[in-house]
Amino acid sequence: MENKTARFTVLLDPRKKKAFEQLCASQDLTPSQVVRQLIRGYLEQHDVDFMQHDDNPD
């Protein structure tokens, strides 16, 4: 798990949000856990090094 966190706001259709939350709950996962997994996978798929240290996070 990362040491620091940042808020990421996503706007989506309320029906998709509800279905997503229900699916996450059925898998005993939080929506945040799943979104983090999806983002990590997307970055890895595109060979983005997200583990590098950044002293100036803008």
PDB file of C-alpha atoms in Angstrom:
ATOM      1  CA  MET A   1       0.000   0.000   0.000  1.00  0.00           C
ATOM      2  CA  GLU A   2       1.158   3.524  -0.757  1.00  0.00           C
ATOM      3  CA  ASN A   3       2.356   5.748   2.077  1.00  0.00           C
ATOM      4  CA  LYS A   4       0.475   8.871   0.988  1.00  0.00           C
ATOM      5  CA  THR A   5      -2.936   9.194  -0.564  1.00  0.00           C
ATOM      6  CA  ALA A   6      -4.633  11.770  -2.771  1.00  0.00           C
ATOM      7  CA  ARG A   7      -8.330  12.206  -3.451  1.00  0.00           C
ATOM      8  CA  PHE A   8      -9.540  11.335  -6.968  1.00  0.00           C
ATOM      9  CA  THR A   9     -13.116  12.351  -7.816  1.00  0.00           C
ATOM     10  CA  VAL A  10     -14.969  10.508 -10.576  1.00  0.00           C
ATOM     11  CA  LEU A  11     -18.379  11.436 -11.940  1.00  0.00           C
ATOM     12  CA  LEU A  12     -20.475   8.544 -13.213  1.00  0.00           C
ATOM     13  CA  ASP A  13     -24.019   7.465 -13.805  1.00  0.00           C
ATOM     14  CA  PRO A  14     -25.767   6.643 -10.493  1.00  0.00           C
ATOM     15  CA  ARG A  15     -26.856   3.207 -11.809  1.00  0.00           C
ATOM     16  CA  LYS A  16     -23.283   2.270 -12.662  1.00  0.00           C
ATOM     17  CA  LYS A  17     -22.117   3.515  -9.251  1.00  0.00           C
ATOM     18  CA  LYS A  18     -24.706   1.388  -7.469  1.00  0.00           C
ATOM     19  CA  ALA A  19     -23.888  -1.703  -9.558  1.00  0.00           C
ATOM     20  CA  PHE A  20     -20.159  -1.166  -8.980  1.00  0.00           C
ATOM     21  CA  GLU A  21     -20.627  -0.804  -5.215  1.00  0.00           C
ATOM     22  CA  GLN A  22     -22.796  -3.930  -5.091  1.00  0.00           C
ATOM     23  CA  LEU A  23     -20.258  -5.952  -7.071  1.00  0.00           C
ATOM     24  CA  CYS A  24     -17.413  -4.755  -4.857  1.00  0.00           C
ATOM     25  CA  ALA A  25     -19.379  -5.663  -1.724  1.00  0.00           C
ATOM     26  CA  SER A  26     -20.149  -9.124  -3.109  1.00  0.00           C
ATOM     27  CA  GLN A  27     -16.392  -9.650  -3.497  1.00  0.00           C
ATOM     28  CA  ASP A  28     -15.653  -8.273  -0.018  1.00  0.00           C
ATOM     29  CA  LEU A  29     -13.727  -5.349  -1.521  1.00  0.00           C
ATOM     30  CA  THR A  30     -14.188  -1.612  -1.180  1.00  0.00           C
ATOM     31  CA  PRO A  31     -14.705   0.468  -4.307  1.00  0.00           C
ATOM     32  CA  SER A  32     -11.434   2.265  -3.493  1.00  0.00           C
ATOM     33  CA  GLN A  33      -9.527  -1.028  -3.449  1.00  0.00           C
ATOM     34  CA  VAL A  34     -10.890  -1.974  -6.864  1.00  0.00           C
ATOM     35  CA  VAL A  35     -10.196   1.455  -8.383  1.00  0.00           C
ATOM     36  CA  ARG A  36      -6.604   1.318  -7.090  1.00  0.00           C
ATOM     37  CA  GLN A  37      -6.203  -2.161  -8.635  1.00  0.00           C
ATOM     38  CA  LEU A  38      -7.614  -0.906 -11.960  1.00  0.00           C
ATOM     39  CA  ILE A  39      -5.315   2.128 -12.016  1.00  0.00           C
ATOM     40  CA  ARG A  40      -2.244   0.038 -11.124  1.00  0.00           C
ATOM     41  CA  GLY A  41      -3.091  -2.450 -13.871  1.00  0.00           C
ATOM     42  CA  TYR A  42      -3.643   0.323 -16.432  1.00  0.00           C
ATOM     43  CA  LEU A  43      -0.320   1.960 -15.590  1.00  0.00           C
ATOM     44  CA  GLU A  44       1.500  -1.387 -15.769  1.00  0.00           C
ATOM     45  CA  GLN A  45      -0.196  -2.231 -19.077  1.00  0.00           C
ATOM     46  CA  HIS A  46       1.231   0.981 -20.527  1.00  0.00           C
ATOM     47  CA  ASP A  47       4.684   0.509 -18.945  1.00  0.00           C
ATOM     48  CA  VAL A  48       4.370   3.580 -16.717  1.00  0.00           C
ATOM     49  CA  ASP A  49       6.800   3.597 -13.786  1.00  0.00           C
ATOM     50  CA  PHE A  50       4.594   4.880 -10.973  1.00  0.00           C
ATOM     51  CA  MET A  51       7.004   3.798  -8.220  1.00  0.00           C
ATOM     52  CA  GLN A  52       9.559   6.518  -8.975  1.00  0.00           C
ATOM     53  CA  HIS A  53      10.031   9.177  -6.300  1.00  0.00           C
ATOM     54  CA  ASP A  54       8.636  12.599  -7.185  1.00  0.00           C
ATOM     55  CA  ASP A  55       9.694  15.516  -4.976  1.00  0.00           C
ATOM     56  CA  ASN A  56       7.385  17.945  -6.776  1.00  0.00           C
ATOM     57  CA  PRO A  57       3.954  16.275  -7.201  1.00  0.00           C
ATOM     58  CA  ASP A  58       2.011  18.763  -9.345  1.00  0.00           C
TER      59      ASP A  58
END
